[in-house]
Amino acid sequence: MLNSVTITSNRASLTFDLRSDDSGYIVENIEGLGPVKAELTSTTYASFDGDRFQSARRGTRNIVMTIKISPYFDVEALRDRIYAAVMPKDEVTFQVNKNGSLYSIAGYVESVDPVIFSKDPKLTISIICFQPDFMEPYASTVIGSANSETVIDYKGTIPSGFVLTLSKADTNAVSNAYIQSIANGVTNRYTFVGDILLGAPIIVDTNVGSRGITSSSYSYLTHVDEASVWIQLQPGPNKFKVVGTSTGAALKWSLVFNNRFGAI
């Protein structure tokens, strides 16, 4: 059950209770909370029937919220309160409270359209979200040590990248190092070539749009096997481990990720 929605801009925050009209606002409808339609591309061949699939992607999410304003309240004041919080071009966060769990998505206000000269006053807010996934507002963190498997139970419905930090209390080299995840019977591996030196933590970011491997003490961009995969956490259990051979202090890791959801 959806309990409430909150729209937050850099000027104000408005919460609309979906279970009560005591505020004078009655949320009539919210479009755009379901799965975003896929955009499929294919290649046509003159001598073959049908097409050959090439790729699939999801486009932007358009959330359209229709709000009735109770005529038993000060209609103009309630309308002005919305204007004070959201206007076209504003960057906003749209947050849904579903059974006590919070799901957030960032977007830009496309339009704020009022129906003023009517005995049934209402207002429609359109928000374009260029990244279509809802996310939990707080990141999850998992920690572990090398050479032991940890099961990460990923709650999201859309695969998610992560930020992995590798650290060691000494500077002894780590050899034969790789990162591995097994989900839904598929094994993905990110393999280092040669020894890695942990004079400073190594940070591996597998999130789409910010992928990379960084360290303040050394560049590892050329020390990654060409067959390596940018690992994504998959819905359900993920058998995750970091493997490496070294003497001295243990190789430790921490992994930070956000649960992503394709629909509410």
XYZ file of C-alpha atoms in Angstrom:
264
model
C 0.000 0.000 0.000
C 1.238 3.475 -0.863
C 1.105 5.645 2.233
C 2.420 8.978 0.989
C 4.559 10.743 -1.589
C 6.992 13.589 -0.936
C 8.352 16.053 -3.489
C 11.461 17.924 -2.361
C 13.152 20.823 -4.171
C 15.912 23.147 -3.017
C 13.206 25.501 -1.747
C 10.696 23.345 0.098
C 9.312 19.871 0.664
C 5.686 18.803 0.270
C 4.225 15.519 1.549
C 0.900 14.257 0.223
C -0.866 11.717 2.436
C -2.556 9.154 0.191
C -4.741 7.847 3.006
C -6.254 11.121 4.173
C -7.546 14.405 2.752
C -7.143 16.350 6.016
C -4.543 18.610 4.379
C -6.949 19.704 1.662
C -4.983 17.837 -1.008
C -6.520 14.750 -2.611
C -4.152 12.778 -4.833
C -6.388 11.677 -7.670
C -3.833 9.715 -9.684
C -0.107 9.089 -10.111
C 1.126 7.832 -13.463
C 4.618 6.546 -14.152
C 5.241 4.346 -11.113
C 5.245 1.090 -13.084
C 8.032 -0.401 -15.214
C 9.395 1.928 -17.891
C 8.767 0.687 -21.423
C 11.782 -0.864 -23.138
C 13.164 0.585 -26.352
C 14.153 -2.298 -28.652
C 16.408 -2.000 -31.695
C 16.776 -4.557 -34.463
C 18.270 -5.037 -37.899
C 16.163 -5.805 -40.967
C 17.471 -8.093 -43.723
C 16.025 -7.946 -47.222
C 16.164 -11.702 -47.765
C 14.959 -12.904 -44.352
C 11.614 -12.773 -42.625
C 11.427 -10.717 -39.468
C 14.232 -8.783 -37.798
C 17.322 -9.653 -35.777
C 17.444 -8.289 -32.241
C 20.319 -5.882 -31.536
C 19.821 -4.208 -28.174
C 17.345 -3.113 -25.531
C 17.291 -0.148 -23.197
C 14.859 1.667 -20.930
C 14.153 5.318 -21.511
C 13.265 8.096 -19.101
C 10.527 7.862 -16.486
C 7.679 10.408 -16.596
C 5.813 10.744 -13.309
C 2.528 12.622 -13.633
C 0.715 13.448 -10.422
C -2.837 14.834 -10.422
C -3.871 16.591 -7.201
C -7.399 17.731 -6.426
C -7.767 20.643 -4.022
C -10.730 20.425 -1.655
C -13.126 23.362 -2.104
C -13.701 23.296 1.660
C -10.177 24.682 2.161
C -8.473 27.871 1.018
C -7.902 26.736 -2.561
C -5.656 29.628 -3.532
C -3.434 29.195 -0.468
C -3.018 25.463 -1.107
C -2.217 26.099 -4.779
C 0.347 28.757 -3.833
C 1.951 26.325 -1.401
C 2.623 23.936 -4.278
C 3.965 26.784 -6.429
C 6.338 27.735 -3.608
C 7.770 24.214 -3.576
C 7.883 23.174 -7.230
C 8.073 25.087 -10.484
C 9.064 24.040 -14.018
C 12.822 23.398 -14.419
C 13.261 22.630 -10.702
C 15.416 19.651 -9.808
C 13.449 17.539 -7.338
C 13.455 14.276 -5.445
C 10.262 12.239 -5.642
C 9.940 9.846 -2.714
C 7.303 7.172 -2.169
C 6.441 5.658 1.211
C 5.195 2.134 0.564
C 4.232 0.211 3.684
C 6.865 2.140 5.633
C 9.685 1.561 3.110
C 11.050 4.559 1.198
C 11.859 4.670 -2.523
C 13.380 7.757 -4.139
C 14.051 9.003 -7.647
C 15.567 12.253 -8.920
C 14.051 14.289 -11.737
C 13.202 17.668 -13.179
C 9.795 19.332 -13.143
C 8.497 19.512 -16.697
C 5.239 21.303 -15.950
C 2.885 22.423 -13.205
C -0.573 22.819 -14.766
C -3.457 24.143 -12.653
C -7.179 24.029 -13.375
C -8.228 27.323 -11.799
C -11.642 28.333 -13.143
C -13.528 25.239 -12.098
C -15.711 24.091 -9.229
C -13.375 21.064 -9.136
C -9.930 22.704 -8.810
C -6.921 20.514 -9.410
C -3.273 20.662 -10.394
C -1.070 18.327 -12.429
C 2.687 18.016 -11.866
C 4.856 16.301 -14.494
C 8.374 15.160 -13.522
C 10.919 13.743 -15.987
C 13.388 11.303 -14.402
C 16.354 10.719 -16.705
C 17.498 7.695 -14.678
C 14.433 5.437 -14.494
C 15.192 3.465 -11.317
C 13.770 4.068 -7.873
C 16.355 3.582 -5.142
C 16.312 3.172 -1.422
C 17.512 6.482 0.048
C 20.266 4.859 2.098
C 23.128 2.727 0.806
C 23.829 -0.771 2.102
C 27.324 -1.839 3.179
C 28.786 -5.347 3.310
C 32.266 -6.119 4.681
C 34.442 -9.198 4.421
C 37.893 -10.716 4.145
C 39.622 -12.261 1.163
C 39.235 -15.902 0.180
C 35.906 -16.461 1.902
C 32.483 -16.349 0.246
C 29.804 -13.907 1.377
C 26.192 -14.186 0.208
C 24.707 -10.766 -0.564
C 20.911 -10.909 -0.671
C 20.118 -8.142 -3.124
C 16.547 -6.903 -2.624
C 16.274 -4.750 -5.753
C 14.498 -5.705 -8.975
C 17.060 -4.015 -11.277
C 20.767 -5.037 -11.294
C 23.024 -2.598 -9.440
C 26.689 -1.716 -9.536
C 28.671 -1.092 -6.377
C 31.747 0.594 -4.948
C 34.263 -1.936 -3.613
C 37.181 -0.841 -1.425
C 40.156 -3.194 -1.007
C 42.519 -2.513 1.889
C 45.424 -4.113 3.728
C 47.227 -3.083 6.918
C 50.661 -3.575 5.327
C 52.244 -3.045 1.900
C 52.958 -6.694 1.063
C 52.007 -7.473 -2.537
C 48.815 -9.389 -3.337
C 49.021 -11.797 -6.260
C 46.453 -13.838 -8.233
C 43.784 -11.345 -7.220
C 40.270 -11.314 -8.602
C 36.708 -10.375 -7.671
C 33.948 -12.885 -8.340
C 30.171 -13.000 -8.077
C 27.836 -15.901 -8.839
C 24.131 -15.144 -9.300
C 21.399 -17.137 -11.036
C 23.981 -19.735 -12.031
C 26.144 -17.196 -13.906
C 29.722 -16.479 -12.796
C 31.243 -13.050 -13.431
C 34.845 -12.251 -12.622
C 37.005 -9.116 -12.478
C 40.657 -10.180 -12.625
C 43.831 -8.214 -11.848
C 46.941 -8.856 -13.952
C 50.168 -9.061 -11.935
C 50.603 -8.084 -8.302
C 48.623 -5.327 -6.628
C 50.180 -3.169 -3.941
C 47.916 -1.787 -1.242
C 49.965 1.122 0.038
C 46.600 2.894 -0.240
C 43.095 1.432 -0.643
C 41.985 0.421 -4.126
C 38.481 1.507 -5.090
C 36.597 -0.399 -7.804
C 33.415 1.325 -9.003
C 31.134 -0.824 -11.190
C 28.204 1.615 -11.366
C 27.155 2.499 -14.913
C 28.350 6.013 -15.723
C 31.156 6.105 -13.145
C 33.002 2.827 -13.717
C 36.683 2.808 -12.895
C 39.442 1.651 -10.595
C 41.385 4.194 -8.564
C 44.101 4.385 -5.947
C 46.018 7.343 -4.593
C 49.284 5.403 -4.728
C 49.141 3.653 -8.118
C 47.157 3.384 -11.370
C 45.654 -0.048 -12.016
C 43.849 0.703 -15.275
C 46.373 -1.377 -17.235
C 46.443 -4.167 -14.636
C 43.000 -5.589 -15.378
C 42.447 -8.634 -17.568
C 40.658 -7.813 -20.854
C 38.066 -10.519 -20.216
C 37.038 -8.937 -16.908
C 33.383 -8.056 -16.380
C 32.078 -4.997 -14.533
C 30.146 -7.023 -11.956
C 26.554 -6.095 -11.163
C 24.566 -7.372 -8.203
C 21.577 -9.359 -9.477
C 18.145 -9.716 -7.833
C 18.307 -12.444 -5.209
C 21.348 -14.093 -3.597
C 24.805 -13.178 -4.939
C 27.762 -15.369 -3.907
C 30.505 -12.774 -3.672
C 34.188 -13.118 -2.863
C 37.530 -11.406 -3.238
C 40.458 -13.743 -3.826
C 44.160 -12.977 -3.408
C 47.421 -14.494 -2.188
C 49.621 -12.513 0.200
C 51.694 -12.658 3.346
C 51.235 -10.536 6.428
C 47.996 -8.702 7.116
C 44.724 -9.981 5.713
C 43.214 -8.449 2.592
C 39.898 -6.901 3.591
C 37.058 -5.412 1.572
C 33.917 -3.335 1.948
C 31.162 -3.078 -0.629
C 28.602 -0.260 -0.837
C 25.499 -0.466 -3.045
C 21.968 0.843 -3.462
C 18.964 -1.391 -4.038
C 17.374 -0.368 -7.345
C 13.748 -0.917 -8.292
C 12.170 -0.801 -11.740
C 8.691 -0.105 -10.362
C 6.809 0.682 -7.177
